[in-house]
mmCIF file of C-alpha atoms in Angstrom:
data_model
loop_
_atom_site.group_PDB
_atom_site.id
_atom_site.type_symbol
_atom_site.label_atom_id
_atom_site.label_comp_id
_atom_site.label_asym_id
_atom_site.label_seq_id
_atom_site.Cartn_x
_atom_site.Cartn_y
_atom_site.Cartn_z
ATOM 1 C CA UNK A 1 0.000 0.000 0.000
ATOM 2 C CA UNK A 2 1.258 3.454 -1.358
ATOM 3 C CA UNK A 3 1.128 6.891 0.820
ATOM 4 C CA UNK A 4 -1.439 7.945 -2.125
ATOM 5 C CA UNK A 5 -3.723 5.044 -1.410
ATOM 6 C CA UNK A 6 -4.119 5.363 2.234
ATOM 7 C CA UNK A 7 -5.232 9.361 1.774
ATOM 8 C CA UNK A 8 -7.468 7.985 -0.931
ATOM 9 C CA UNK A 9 -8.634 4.925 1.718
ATOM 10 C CA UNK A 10 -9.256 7.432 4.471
ATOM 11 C CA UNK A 11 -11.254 10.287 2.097
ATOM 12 C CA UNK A 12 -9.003 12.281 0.614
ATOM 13 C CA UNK A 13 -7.340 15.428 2.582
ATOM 14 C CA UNK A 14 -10.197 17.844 3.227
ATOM 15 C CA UNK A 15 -10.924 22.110 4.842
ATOM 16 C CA UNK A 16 -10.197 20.633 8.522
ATOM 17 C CA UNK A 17 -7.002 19.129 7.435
ATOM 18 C CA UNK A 18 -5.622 21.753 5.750
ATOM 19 C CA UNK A 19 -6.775 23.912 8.530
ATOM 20 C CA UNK A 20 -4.814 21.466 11.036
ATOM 21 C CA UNK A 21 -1.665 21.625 8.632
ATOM 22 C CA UNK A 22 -2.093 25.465 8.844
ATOM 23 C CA UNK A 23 -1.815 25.796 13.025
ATOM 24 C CA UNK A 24 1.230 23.432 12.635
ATOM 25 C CA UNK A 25 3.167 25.554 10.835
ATOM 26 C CA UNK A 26 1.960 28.588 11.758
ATOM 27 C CA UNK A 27 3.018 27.948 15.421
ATOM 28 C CA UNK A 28 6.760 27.574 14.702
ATOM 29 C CA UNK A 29 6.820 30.959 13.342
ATOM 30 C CA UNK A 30 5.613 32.777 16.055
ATOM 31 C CA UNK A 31 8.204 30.903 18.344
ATOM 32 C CA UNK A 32 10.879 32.306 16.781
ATOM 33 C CA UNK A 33 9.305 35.724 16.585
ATOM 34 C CA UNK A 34 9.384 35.221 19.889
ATOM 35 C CA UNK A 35 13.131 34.488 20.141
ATOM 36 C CA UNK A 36 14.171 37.149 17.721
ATOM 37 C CA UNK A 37 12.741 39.849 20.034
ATOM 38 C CA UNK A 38 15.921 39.228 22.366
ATOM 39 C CA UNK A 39 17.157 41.771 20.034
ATOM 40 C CA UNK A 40 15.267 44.680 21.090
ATOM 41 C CA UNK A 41 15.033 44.086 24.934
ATOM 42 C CA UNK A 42 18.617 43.087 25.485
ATOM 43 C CA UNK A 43 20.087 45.412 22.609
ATOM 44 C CA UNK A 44 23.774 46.754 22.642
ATOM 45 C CA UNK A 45 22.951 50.970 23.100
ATOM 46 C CA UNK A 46 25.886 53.729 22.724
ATOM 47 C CA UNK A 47 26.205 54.891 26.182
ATOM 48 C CA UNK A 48 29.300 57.066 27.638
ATOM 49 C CA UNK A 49 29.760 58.161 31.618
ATOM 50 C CA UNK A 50 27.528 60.399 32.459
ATOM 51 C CA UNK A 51 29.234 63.659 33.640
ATOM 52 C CA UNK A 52 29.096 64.508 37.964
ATOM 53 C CA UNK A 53 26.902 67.283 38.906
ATOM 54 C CA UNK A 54 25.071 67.825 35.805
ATOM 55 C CA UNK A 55 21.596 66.500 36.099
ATOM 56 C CA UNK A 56 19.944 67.097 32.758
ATOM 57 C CA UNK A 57 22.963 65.398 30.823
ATOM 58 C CA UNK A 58 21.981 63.838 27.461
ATOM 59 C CA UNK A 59 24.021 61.547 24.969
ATOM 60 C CA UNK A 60 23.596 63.570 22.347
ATOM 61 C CA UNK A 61 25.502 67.151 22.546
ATOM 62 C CA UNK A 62 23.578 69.811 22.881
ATOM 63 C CA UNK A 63 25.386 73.077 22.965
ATOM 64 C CA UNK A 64 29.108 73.953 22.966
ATOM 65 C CA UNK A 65 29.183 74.219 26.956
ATOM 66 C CA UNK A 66 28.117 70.552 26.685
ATOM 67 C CA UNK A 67 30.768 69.534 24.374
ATOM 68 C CA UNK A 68 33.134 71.370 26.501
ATOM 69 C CA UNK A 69 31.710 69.577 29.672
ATOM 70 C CA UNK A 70 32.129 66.277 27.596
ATOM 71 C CA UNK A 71 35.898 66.986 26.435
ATOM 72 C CA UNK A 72 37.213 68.027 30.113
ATOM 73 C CA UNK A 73 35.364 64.704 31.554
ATOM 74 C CA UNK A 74 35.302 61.987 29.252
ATOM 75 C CA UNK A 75 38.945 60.252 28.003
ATOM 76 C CA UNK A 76 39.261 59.987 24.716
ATOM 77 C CA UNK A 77 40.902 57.511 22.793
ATOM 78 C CA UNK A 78 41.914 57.062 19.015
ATOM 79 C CA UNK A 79 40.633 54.271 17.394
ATOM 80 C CA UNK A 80 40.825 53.546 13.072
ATOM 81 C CA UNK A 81 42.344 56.979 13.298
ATOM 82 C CA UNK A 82 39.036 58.415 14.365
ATOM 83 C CA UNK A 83 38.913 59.623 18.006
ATOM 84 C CA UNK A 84 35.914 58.359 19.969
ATOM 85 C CA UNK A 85 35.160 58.821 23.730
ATOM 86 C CA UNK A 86 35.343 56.203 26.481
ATOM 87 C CA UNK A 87 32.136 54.513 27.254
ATOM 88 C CA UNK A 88 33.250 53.679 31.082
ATOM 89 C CA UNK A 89 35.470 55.927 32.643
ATOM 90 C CA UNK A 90 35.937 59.672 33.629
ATOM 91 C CA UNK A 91 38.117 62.249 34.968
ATOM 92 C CA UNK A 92 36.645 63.235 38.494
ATOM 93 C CA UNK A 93 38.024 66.841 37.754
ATOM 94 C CA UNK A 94 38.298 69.175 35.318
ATOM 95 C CA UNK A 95 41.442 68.006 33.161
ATOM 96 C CA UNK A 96 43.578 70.232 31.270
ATOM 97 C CA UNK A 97 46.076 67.714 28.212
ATOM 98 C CA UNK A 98 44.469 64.476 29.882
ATOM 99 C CA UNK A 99 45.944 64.998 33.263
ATOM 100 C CA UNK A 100 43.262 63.790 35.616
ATOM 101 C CA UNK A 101 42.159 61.303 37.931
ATOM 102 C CA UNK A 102 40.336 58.810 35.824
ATOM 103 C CA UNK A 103 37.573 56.441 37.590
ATOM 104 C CA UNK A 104 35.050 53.934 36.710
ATOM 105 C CA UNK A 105 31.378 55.523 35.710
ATOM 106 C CA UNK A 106 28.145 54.577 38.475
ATOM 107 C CA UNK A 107 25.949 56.362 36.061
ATOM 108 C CA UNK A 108 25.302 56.642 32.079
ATOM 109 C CA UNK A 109 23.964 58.286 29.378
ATOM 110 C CA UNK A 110 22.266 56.062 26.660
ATOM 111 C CA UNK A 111 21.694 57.122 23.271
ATOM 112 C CA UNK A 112 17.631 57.256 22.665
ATOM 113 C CA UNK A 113 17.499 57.488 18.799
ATOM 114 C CA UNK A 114 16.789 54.098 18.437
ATOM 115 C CA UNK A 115 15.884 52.809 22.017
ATOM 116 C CA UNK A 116 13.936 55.068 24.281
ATOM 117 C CA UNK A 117 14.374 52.130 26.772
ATOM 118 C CA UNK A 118 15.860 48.715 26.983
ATOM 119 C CA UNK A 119 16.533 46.478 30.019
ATOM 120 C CA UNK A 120 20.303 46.844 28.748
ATOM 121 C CA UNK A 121 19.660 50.951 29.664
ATOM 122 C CA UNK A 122 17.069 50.791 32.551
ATOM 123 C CA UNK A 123 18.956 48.559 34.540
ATOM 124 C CA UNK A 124 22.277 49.913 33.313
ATOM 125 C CA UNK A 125 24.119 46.592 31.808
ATOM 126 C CA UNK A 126 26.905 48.419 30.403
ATOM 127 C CA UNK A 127 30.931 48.446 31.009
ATOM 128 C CA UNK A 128 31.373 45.723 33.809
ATOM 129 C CA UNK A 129 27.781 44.825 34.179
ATOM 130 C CA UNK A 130 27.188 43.685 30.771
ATOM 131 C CA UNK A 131 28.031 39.829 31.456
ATOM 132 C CA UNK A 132 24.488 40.580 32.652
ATOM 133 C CA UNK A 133 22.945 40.714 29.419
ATOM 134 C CA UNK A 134 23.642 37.322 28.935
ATOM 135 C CA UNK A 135 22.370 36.317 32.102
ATOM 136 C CA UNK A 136 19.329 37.798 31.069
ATOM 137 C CA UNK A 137 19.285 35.847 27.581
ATOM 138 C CA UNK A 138 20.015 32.516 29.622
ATOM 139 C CA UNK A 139 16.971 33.185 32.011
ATOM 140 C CA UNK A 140 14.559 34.161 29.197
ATOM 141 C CA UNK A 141 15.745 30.586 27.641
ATOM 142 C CA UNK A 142 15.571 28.755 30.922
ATOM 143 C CA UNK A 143 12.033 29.506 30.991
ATOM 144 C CA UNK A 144 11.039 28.775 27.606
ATOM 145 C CA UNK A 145 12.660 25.743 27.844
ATOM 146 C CA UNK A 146 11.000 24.595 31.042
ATOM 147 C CA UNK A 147 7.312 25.822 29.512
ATOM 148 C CA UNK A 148 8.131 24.188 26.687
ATOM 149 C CA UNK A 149 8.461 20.363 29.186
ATOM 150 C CA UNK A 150 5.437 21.993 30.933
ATOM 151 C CA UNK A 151 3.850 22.256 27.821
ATOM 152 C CA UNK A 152 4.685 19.164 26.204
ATOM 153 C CA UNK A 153 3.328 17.083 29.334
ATOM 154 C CA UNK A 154 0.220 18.883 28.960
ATOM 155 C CA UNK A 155 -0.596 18.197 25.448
ATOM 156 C CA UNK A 156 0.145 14.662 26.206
ATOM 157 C CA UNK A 157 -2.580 14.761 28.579
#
């Protein structure tokens, strides 16, 4: 007996079958819709130090006093012969030809244009916290994995 034979046998493959083969694959594509959307809560954001004592700081530069502000507190570094500024340091004091007192930020500024928020900016996973973006990506497959047990013992039942 042929494949072709039995479908024949049994009626032929009819609305509710189709409709069944429909759900089936339709149900695999929303799980890794699902999956993909790691992407934009754990996302990598440009961030640098936020700089002491001025409350309304922003990522983006917003006047020459602020670019000023950013010089004399961030380091800067060279990098493909294009100078960028450290994301995770600053001078505690006012620096004149990078002759400060460098430390490690406690606070950042995140750059909104694409994220207004993230867990990777509201819970501050940058510099030396951001080994715990990949806690976070190990949790959020922890429990998928364990509803997908949980949900594989209940369809059996």
């Amino acid at each position: 007996m042929k494949y072709d034979e039995i479908i024949e046998g049994v009626g032929g493959c009819g609305s509710y079958q189709k409709f069944i083969l429909t759900l089936l694959y339709a149900v695999p594509v929303f799980d890794g819709l699902q999956i993909g959307s790691l992407v934009f809560i754990v996302p990598e954001i440009a961030h640098r130090c936020a700089i002491p004592g001025l409350p309304n700081d922003t990522y983006e530069v917003q006047d020459t006093d602020h670019a000023d502000l950013i010089k004399a507190y961030i380091p800067q570094y060279i990098e493909d012969g294009e100078r960028k500024y450290n994301n995770c340091y600053f001078y505690s004091n006012e620096t004149l030809d990078d002759n400060g007192t460098i430390h490690a930020c406690n606070s950042w500024v995140y750059d909104k244009s694409q994220y207004q928020t993230s867990v990777t900016s509201d819970m501050n996973l940058v510099c030396g916290r951001s080994i715990f973006t990949s806690h976070v990506k190990t949790a959020f497959f922890v429990g998928a994995f364990i509803m997908f047990l949980i949900g594989g013992w209940i369809s059996d039942k």
